[in-house]
XYZ file of C-alpha atoms in Angstrom:
601
model
C 27.668 114.264 109.083
C 26.772 113.603 105.378
C 28.219 110.612 103.576
C 28.128 109.929 100.012
C 30.793 106.744 99.847
C 31.996 105.912 96.037
C 32.555 102.374 95.513
C 35.600 101.345 94.006
C 37.363 104.445 95.024
C 40.886 104.439 96.394
C 41.527 105.520 99.812
C 44.682 105.761 101.228
C 44.543 108.588 103.956
C 42.883 107.327 107.238
C 43.309 110.275 109.368
C 45.330 113.208 110.696
C 46.084 114.167 114.297
C 46.951 118.000 115.522
C 47.989 118.721 119.064
C 49.295 122.264 119.739
C 49.613 122.938 116.252
C 48.943 126.587 115.383
C 45.099 127.285 116.564
C 44.718 123.698 117.590
C 45.553 123.853 120.887
C 44.232 120.643 121.916
C 44.136 117.133 120.355
C 42.054 116.991 117.546
C 41.751 114.102 115.253
C 40.142 113.892 111.519
C 39.415 110.524 110.021
C 38.918 110.475 106.075
C 36.366 107.369 105.743
C 35.338 108.789 102.240
C 37.060 109.361 98.737
C 36.101 112.822 99.145
C 36.004 114.772 102.394
C 35.496 118.661 102.958
C 36.328 120.906 105.765
C 34.433 123.837 105.843
C 34.678 126.865 108.166
C 34.234 130.805 108.147
C 37.493 132.827 107.311
C 39.763 132.930 110.510
C 38.485 129.660 111.830
C 41.651 127.573 111.476
C 40.453 125.409 108.587
C 43.479 126.155 106.326
C 45.683 125.183 109.451
C 44.641 121.690 108.394
C 46.188 122.023 105.144
C 49.355 123.503 106.573
C 49.644 120.640 109.143
C 49.693 118.420 106.343
C 52.501 120.329 104.738
C 54.233 120.027 108.173
C 54.092 116.362 108.839
C 55.239 115.591 105.444
C 58.510 117.437 105.800
C 58.239 120.965 104.623
C 60.801 122.995 105.636
C 59.653 126.505 104.434
C 57.944 128.070 107.718
C 56.865 130.887 105.414
C 54.848 128.405 103.490
C 53.083 127.625 106.606
C 52.559 131.304 107.344
C 55.294 131.653 110.282
C 58.673 133.016 110.602
C 60.304 130.470 112.895
C 59.253 127.080 114.224
C 58.221 128.528 117.332
C 55.336 130.314 115.290
C 53.822 126.883 114.668
C 53.149 125.905 118.134
C 49.986 127.035 120.344
C 51.126 130.351 121.895
C 48.392 130.375 124.564
C 45.282 132.449 125.600
C 43.539 133.044 129.115
C 41.599 129.618 128.804
C 44.343 127.686 127.299
C 48.155 127.898 128.488
C 50.677 127.854 125.653
C 51.992 124.653 124.367
C 55.595 123.655 124.633
C 55.728 121.500 121.293
C 53.607 121.153 118.064
C 52.769 117.522 116.786
C 51.079 116.203 113.744
C 50.481 112.771 113.040
C 49.130 111.152 109.567
C 47.914 107.817 109.237
C 47.965 105.748 105.782
C 46.444 102.727 105.001
C 49.094 100.505 103.462
C 46.964 97.196 102.859
C 47.597 97.827 98.962
C 51.492 98.511 99.792
C 51.401 102.325 98.452
C 54.565 102.149 100.495
C 56.127 98.988 98.974
C 59.112 99.010 101.389
C 57.179 98.778 104.420
C 55.741 95.681 105.701
C 53.329 96.946 108.020
C 49.337 97.605 107.062
C 49.360 100.904 108.457
C 52.129 103.835 108.244
C 52.116 106.251 110.668
C 54.368 109.678 110.137
C 54.723 111.913 112.876
C 56.543 115.069 113.304
C 57.226 117.405 116.505
C 58.785 120.641 116.667
C 59.731 121.948 120.023
C 59.965 125.866 121.077
C 63.732 125.842 120.849
C 63.362 124.959 117.123
C 64.181 121.205 117.559
C 62.464 118.702 115.049
C 61.690 114.988 115.551
C 60.514 112.812 113.000
C 59.039 109.270 113.725
C 57.771 106.596 111.514
C 55.678 103.943 113.038
C 56.942 105.119 116.504
C 60.763 104.795 115.464
C 62.595 108.108 115.476
C 64.259 108.952 112.003
C 65.921 111.287 110.019
C 64.245 113.959 107.803
C 65.797 112.356 105.078
C 64.144 108.756 105.623
C 60.728 110.485 105.732
C 61.315 112.114 102.480
C 62.493 109.385 100.754
C 59.686 107.148 101.992
C 57.332 109.708 100.590
C 58.855 109.920 97.345
C 58.573 106.195 97.135
C 54.737 106.538 97.446
C 54.464 109.580 94.973
C 53.752 111.829 97.901
C 55.942 114.723 98.199
C 55.910 118.570 99.971
C 55.591 120.455 96.776
C 52.379 121.748 95.465
C 51.111 118.986 93.261
C 48.990 117.343 95.786
C 48.404 120.229 98.454
C 47.356 123.094 96.474
C 46.198 126.585 98.025
C 44.332 129.315 96.222
C 47.615 131.221 95.823
C 49.470 128.089 95.108
C 47.246 127.230 92.043
C 48.222 130.147 90.482
C 51.895 129.663 91.148
C 52.636 127.038 88.347
C 51.616 129.773 86.000
C 53.830 132.612 87.283
C 56.619 130.280 88.077
C 59.899 130.384 86.314
C 60.270 127.975 83.416
C 62.905 125.772 85.613
C 60.861 125.777 88.669
C 57.685 124.780 86.794
C 59.879 121.979 85.077
C 60.667 120.964 88.849
C 56.849 120.948 89.730
C 55.870 118.596 86.832
C 58.770 116.361 87.486
C 57.625 116.018 91.236
C 54.009 115.427 89.984
C 55.265 112.612 87.780
C 56.926 110.773 90.553
C 60.419 111.494 89.564
C 61.372 112.888 92.887
C 62.932 109.598 93.833
C 65.115 109.484 91.079
C 66.101 113.035 91.957
C 67.074 112.090 95.206
C 69.070 109.232 94.264
C 70.878 111.279 91.689
C 71.641 113.865 94.194
C 72.839 111.263 96.335
C 75.191 109.694 93.836
C 76.352 113.205 93.066
C 77.169 113.668 96.559
C 78.803 110.343 96.920
C 80.812 111.127 93.948
C 81.942 114.298 94.920
C 83.135 112.989 98.414
C 84.728 110.146 96.551
C 86.530 112.543 94.381
C 87.417 114.305 97.549
C 88.906 111.070 99.092
C 90.727 110.466 95.822
C 92.239 113.853 96.085
C 93.257 113.236 99.877
C 94.897 109.757 98.927
C 96.652 111.061 95.810
C 98.127 113.773 98.211
C 99.113 111.314 100.796
C 100.881 109.092 98.178
C 102.559 112.261 96.838
C 103.790 113.056 100.501
C 104.850 109.615 100.800
C 106.740 109.155 97.494
C 109.976 111.336 98.182
C 110.574 109.530 101.298
C 109.497 105.982 99.893
C 112.032 106.999 96.864
C 114.618 107.814 99.619
C 114.220 104.514 101.394
C 114.230 102.503 98.171
C 117.581 103.993 97.535
C 118.893 103.075 101.079
C 117.534 99.616 100.612
C 119.214 99.078 97.203
C 122.599 100.442 98.613
C 122.152 98.181 101.454
C 121.675 95.098 99.285
C 124.540 96.536 97.150
C 126.691 96.430 100.370
C 125.954 93.104 101.330
C 126.955 92.032 97.711
C 130.303 93.895 98.140
C 130.765 91.932 101.489
C 130.198 88.585 100.069
C 132.396 89.343 96.921
C 135.037 90.856 99.537
C 135.028 87.504 101.515
C 135.224 85.316 98.112
C 138.210 87.406 96.765
C 139.953 87.261 100.153
C 139.629 83.710 100.447
C 141.283 83.152 96.826
C 143.876 85.610 97.561
C 145.122 84.011 100.951
C 144.885 80.747 99.091
C 147.354 81.661 96.582
C 149.496 84.019 98.644
C 152.443 81.148 99.109
C 154.576 80.935 95.888
C 154.403 76.884 96.289
C 151.547 76.505 94.325
C 150.774 72.568 93.328
C 151.665 73.528 89.596
C 154.817 75.317 90.662
C 155.927 72.477 92.894
C 155.486 69.866 90.184
C 157.462 71.876 87.732
C 160.202 72.495 90.309
C 160.456 68.575 91.047
C 160.487 67.663 87.294
C 163.278 70.175 86.750
C 165.389 69.065 90.015
C 165.083 65.298 88.576
C 166.431 66.130 85.207
C 169.146 68.302 86.417
C 170.298 65.581 88.794
C 169.938 63.013 85.848
C 172.262 65.618 83.991
C 175.169 65.838 86.516
C 175.139 61.931 86.767
C 175.235 61.437 83.338
C 178.132 64.044 82.905
C 179.981 62.321 85.568
C 179.508 58.835 83.965
C 180.829 60.302 80.583
C 184.069 61.847 82.026
C 184.961 59.194 84.455
C 188.274 57.475 83.755
C 187.559 54.692 86.066
C 184.267 53.990 83.867
C 186.645 53.713 80.699
C 188.827 50.964 82.661
C 186.141 48.936 83.735
C 186.811 45.142 83.939
C 185.219 42.542 81.635
C 182.567 41.447 84.091
C 181.343 45.323 83.941
C 181.146 45.052 80.358
C 179.100 41.767 80.674
C 176.828 43.449 83.287
C 176.361 46.112 81.064
C 175.224 43.923 78.220
C 171.512 44.414 78.577
C 171.591 48.021 78.419
C 174.078 48.178 75.295
C 171.888 45.673 73.844
C 169.192 48.544 73.526
C 171.278 49.845 70.770
C 170.895 48.413 67.442
C 174.629 48.781 66.529
C 176.001 47.369 69.998
C 173.583 44.464 69.413
C 174.941 43.270 66.383
C 178.450 43.481 67.513
C 177.581 41.477 70.427
C 175.709 38.655 68.119
C 178.927 38.871 66.203
C 181.231 38.203 69.296
C 179.018 35.361 70.673
C 179.044 33.538 67.044
C 182.682 34.001 66.861
C 183.200 32.436 70.459
C 180.928 29.694 69.407
C 182.811 28.943 66.190
C 186.166 29.059 68.104
C 184.660 26.487 70.475
C 183.161 24.231 67.910
C 186.189 24.105 65.777
C 188.287 23.751 69.046
C 190.205 26.525 68.157
C 191.254 28.884 70.881
C 192.682 32.234 70.841
C 194.936 33.493 73.362
C 193.839 35.593 76.017
C 195.912 38.582 74.599
C 193.780 38.347 71.642
C 190.686 38.126 73.126
C 191.513 41.022 75.322
C 192.618 43.094 72.501
C 189.265 42.392 70.698
C 187.297 42.955 73.902
C 189.312 46.434 74.249
C 188.530 47.184 70.933
C 184.804 46.206 71.208
C 184.882 48.635 74.510
C 186.012 51.438 72.757
C 183.551 51.172 70.010
C 180.678 50.690 72.663
C 182.054 53.770 74.713
C 182.179 56.084 71.416
C 178.472 54.943 70.939
C 177.688 55.290 74.314
C 179.394 58.824 74.621
C 177.439 59.569 71.369
C 173.913 58.740 72.803
C 174.529 60.260 76.169
C 175.419 63.846 74.345
C 172.378 63.189 72.100
C 170.435 62.548 75.541
C 171.823 65.270 77.487
C 171.056 67.691 74.913
C 167.271 66.787 74.862
C 167.498 66.861 78.949
C 168.928 70.407 79.004
C 166.308 71.619 76.376
C 163.829 70.012 78.266
C 165.016 71.435 81.524
C 165.068 74.924 79.816
C 161.678 74.660 78.859
C 160.300 73.525 82.236
C 162.534 76.709 83.341
C 161.060 79.152 81.097
C 157.257 77.314 81.834
C 158.274 77.745 85.434
C 158.967 81.495 85.101
C 155.854 82.048 83.027
C 153.482 80.510 85.877
C 155.482 82.568 88.241
C 154.747 85.616 86.330
C 151.176 84.573 85.712
C 150.884 83.689 89.277
C 152.056 87.111 90.340
C 149.912 89.000 88.077
C 146.886 87.274 89.068
C 147.580 87.753 92.931
C 148.827 91.374 92.393
C 145.096 91.800 90.571
C 143.274 89.800 93.648
C 145.003 92.343 95.902
C 143.801 95.287 93.800
C 140.415 93.849 93.789
C 140.357 93.478 97.776
C 141.480 96.878 97.936
C 139.060 98.333 95.745
C 136.159 96.182 97.227
C 137.333 97.577 100.726
C 137.136 101.277 99.509
C 133.605 100.767 98.241
C 132.340 98.820 101.223
C 133.479 101.822 103.386
C 131.711 104.366 101.180
C 128.631 102.489 100.946
C 128.336 101.689 104.689
C 124.986 102.504 106.250
C 124.119 102.732 109.830
C 121.030 101.637 111.155
C 120.312 98.966 108.227
C 117.658 96.988 110.305
C 115.425 100.003 110.938
C 116.006 101.277 107.390
C 114.630 98.051 105.788
C 111.715 97.701 108.365
C 110.604 101.379 107.601
C 111.033 100.834 103.832
C 108.711 97.511 104.249
C 106.181 99.460 106.345
C 106.483 102.655 104.008
C 106.015 100.207 101.150
C 102.962 98.278 102.568
C 101.412 101.872 103.177
C 101.970 103.122 99.893
C 100.764 99.566 98.318
C 97.798 100.106 100.436
C 97.061 103.628 99.451
C 97.447 102.513 95.735
C 94.479 99.536 96.547
C 92.535 102.546 97.863
C 93.113 104.630 94.857
C 92.146 101.765 92.789
C 88.638 101.073 94.773
C 87.866 104.580 94.823
C 88.146 105.321 90.869
C 86.037 101.812 90.651
C 83.461 103.628 93.149
C 83.969 106.870 91.208
C 83.248 104.941 87.673
C 80.304 103.249 89.297
C 78.696 105.987 90.596
C 79.261 108.056 87.211
C 77.229 105.106 85.472
C 74.426 105.499 88.087
C 74.442 108.991 87.542
C 74.232 108.522 83.680
C 71.500 105.914 83.995
C 69.184 107.890 86.437
C 69.478 110.814 84.090
C 68.408 108.859 81.242
C 65.713 107.350 82.886
C 64.701 111.011 84.257
C 64.974 112.066 80.625
C 62.728 109.305 79.118
C 60.002 109.474 81.862
C 59.860 113.014 81.989
C 59.499 113.391 78.281
C 56.942 110.490 78.344
C 54.750 112.040 81.326
C 54.801 115.572 79.609
C 53.253 114.147 76.505
C 50.728 112.635 78.619
C 50.227 116.109 80.733
C 49.974 117.842 77.652
C 47.057 115.723 76.521
C 45.113 115.900 79.630
C 45.974 119.564 79.956
C 44.420 120.191 76.677
C 41.118 118.238 77.416
C 40.525 119.856 80.792
C 41.182 123.338 79.451
C 38.643 122.557 76.681
C 35.998 121.562 79.308
C 36.572 124.636 81.675
C 36.634 127.121 78.725
C 34.030 125.514 76.507
C 37.006 124.943 73.585
C 40.704 126.425 73.003
C 44.067 124.751 73.360
C 46.716 124.631 76.006
C 50.145 122.759 76.393
C 53.519 122.984 77.972
C 56.430 123.690 75.745
C 59.945 122.457 76.585
C 62.552 125.217 76.686
C 66.538 125.215 77.012
C 68.648 127.939 78.033
C 72.310 128.083 78.378
C 73.899 128.744 81.723
C 77.052 130.707 81.618
C 79.824 131.477 84.001
C 81.596 135.072 84.537
C 83.868 134.170 81.960
C 81.149 133.747 79.588
C 82.027 129.988 79.001
C 79.124 127.913 78.475
C 78.873 125.379 81.528
C 75.206 123.972 81.028
C 71.965 123.823 79.359
C 69.291 124.631 82.012
C 65.718 122.943 80.589
C 62.270 124.711 81.714
C 58.445 124.684 80.509
C 56.642 127.440 78.981
C 52.618 127.694 79.216
C 50.966 128.339 75.584
C 47.365 128.726 75.491
C 44.673 129.624 73.012
C 40.972 130.705 74.256
C 38.202 130.629 71.930
C 37.234 133.710 70.016
C 40.045 135.606 72.075
C 43.989 135.905 70.924
C 46.270 135.488 73.785
C 49.785 135.838 73.196
C 51.164 135.142 76.761
C 49.732 134.145 80.193
C 49.755 137.877 81.415
C 46.717 138.712 79.103
C 44.435 136.305 80.986
C 42.022 137.602 83.427
C 41.799 136.493 87.035
C 39.032 134.113 86.354
C 40.773 132.944 83.159
C 44.087 132.330 85.061
C 42.184 130.443 88.043
C 40.617 128.279 85.512
C 43.906 127.627 83.554
C 45.804 126.866 86.895
C 43.008 124.358 88.011
C 42.903 122.696 84.591
C 46.732 122.225 84.678
C 46.982 121.120 88.043
C 44.069 118.430 87.686
C 45.417 117.282 84.579
C 48.820 116.734 86.082
C 47.362 114.732 88.640
C 45.439 112.749 86.383
C 48.620 111.572 84.698
C 50.445 110.382 87.792
C 47.912 110.370 90.542
C 48.926 110.773 94.096
C 47.271 108.903 96.933
C 45.729 112.029 97.918
C 45.152 115.637 96.796
C 44.230 118.540 99.414
C 42.597 121.514 97.739
C 42.659 124.452 99.879
C 39.978 127.042 98.565
C 41.168 126.707 95.028
C 37.492 127.103 93.963
C 37.384 130.526 95.769
C 37.261 132.645 92.514
C 34.785 130.584 90.679
C 31.293 131.808 90.063
C 28.387 129.408 89.812
C 28.768 127.821 86.347
C 32.564 127.572 86.808
C 32.030 125.582 90.196
C 30.171 123.177 88.480
C 32.787 122.300 85.988
C 34.829 122.464 89.156
C 32.899 119.921 90.775
C 32.700 117.609 87.773
C 36.654 117.608 87.525
C 36.764 116.771 91.399
C 34.549 113.959 90.594
C 36.977 112.510 88.067
C 40.084 113.081 90.211
C 38.225 111.046 92.982
C 38.541 107.999 90.905
C 42.330 108.043 91.230
C 43.030 110.025 94.282
C 41.302 110.715 97.758
C 40.528 114.309 97.889
C 40.271 116.545 100.977
C 38.389 119.970 100.280
C 38.999 122.877 102.194
C 35.899 125.200 100.683
C 33.167 127.702 101.219
C 31.505 126.667 97.815
C 28.343 124.985 98.399
C 28.698 122.960 95.025
C 31.951 121.602 96.069
C 30.724 120.708 99.344
C 28.013 118.647 97.553
C 30.582 116.335 96.435
C 31.944 115.476 99.663
C 30.898 112.090 101.397
C 32.072 113.452 104.886
C 32.093 117.111 106.082
C 33.968 118.536 108.974
C 33.173 121.872 110.506
C 35.872 123.938 112.220
C 34.944 127.006 114.196
C 36.859 129.379 116.654
C 35.388 131.081 119.769
C 36.884 134.221 121.623
C 39.922 132.495 123.017
C 41.408 131.602 119.679
C 41.167 127.758 119.714
C 39.947 125.912 116.903
C 37.218 123.367 117.371
C 36.207 120.558 115.050
C 32.485 119.580 114.265
C 31.083 116.650 112.519
C 28.144 118.202 110.733
C 25.799 117.478 107.738
C 25.638 118.960 104.457
C 23.015 121.539 105.558
C 24.911 122.634 108.605
C 28.105 122.595 106.671
C 26.467 125.320 104.366
C 25.715 127.489 107.544
C 29.007 126.950 109.022
C 30.619 128.047 105.721
C 28.767 131.437 105.587
């Protein structure tokens, strides 16, 4: 075993273990204790199966990219000396002491994938079963993915040159560590789509509920109106029956006054016409003295009589009774005339008052009748309206309306929450797209700088760079729906005019692809890079340049080189040899550099 440890190098990949995977029928383990490790072996020994094992365990879903047609093709199929396996497993262990997996608290992170003959896949992180999505997100967070920027085979080195502009851009985005943003954006877009679907469903439910809710609302309003009519009917009924008898307090009072006045008139008439009243005795005249004294003229006469009598008594003269009676008779007549005139005046006034009271009584009777008639009509009208608005099952309707209203209110709140979620997701997507654009443009500028330097190193001059392109994607109706970005590659060789990549020779394409892959890896170095015979087409001179670039890369990334090239082997600190016997089972050997040269032949 040949060791060439490099101080200060970053080492993240500790080991990989294969069991039943392709030609590795038995359990085989590779430990990577050097910044640069090499795996060598003759063609057909199974050494490239190690690179495919890395693809497999890191979540590659394309069986074709691992030289198979279905999952079963990845499982050891058996031989005379070794029965076929029922499953294939690959386990990789990472050193996490420097928190390359920032979301994991363990100092080591183990990722394992198992495939069964029925096609079932299992994924495990530190022994716990997880989803493929969990593995991919964990790896993306550590800048490890399944694309070609860190597992590079001979054919895939050229793939970035022949890829479509949009696919080339995707490779660069992955290499720049933007995959995590893309996962988050895709996840947010998926959630947004689901949210829009939920919004549509909730709106459909509310739309379906609306007619029934409106019907129940109308029924409830009718119930409220019916209850109001019922209360109004009760109030009007009470008022109607309270006023049904004509002997209302006001009318009874007027009747009492009229009866009293009529009695007074009758009495006055009798007094005025009575002969007996005219022939009352002197005592009756004297008894009426107080009443007659109310009249001014009568009072004066009485006063004169009194004075006359006193004078007569004082003088000692007395008249005869006949004279006195004559005078009294005369006075009586005068009084009667005065009383009769006063009685007539009072009678006229009383009759006038009685007439007015009778008119008021009639008016009150008419008004009372009109009001009562209006109450009766109101009662009839209310009864008819109440009969028209009567709704059966009012309790059930109110309960159903309450429940339906609560359901509609819940859906309205749900719709509001979904709208807020959609707005939040749209903001997240916009922010992710902005960050993707900023980091991509910044990264592309750095890649172009490194690409130009490494291209010039490989070719002894010249220029190379990525060119950002934009192409409109159109629908069937020729309506522009989006702008698709991509990357073109522009190269210029020293002393040679090149208009397109198609004009490069095989060797020139190999050098260009290596310069490009190494440039991408320099800008955002992944924890490790696996180079699977990418140096196969290089001559001795270019192999030296290739080896120098490998040395540069190893300062930032751990390298695993699968190679035949002696110059490349010389850069490795540890070398594994892979051989295959007649049974078709790959075997692992720890060998020295000199042994490696022999094994690789």
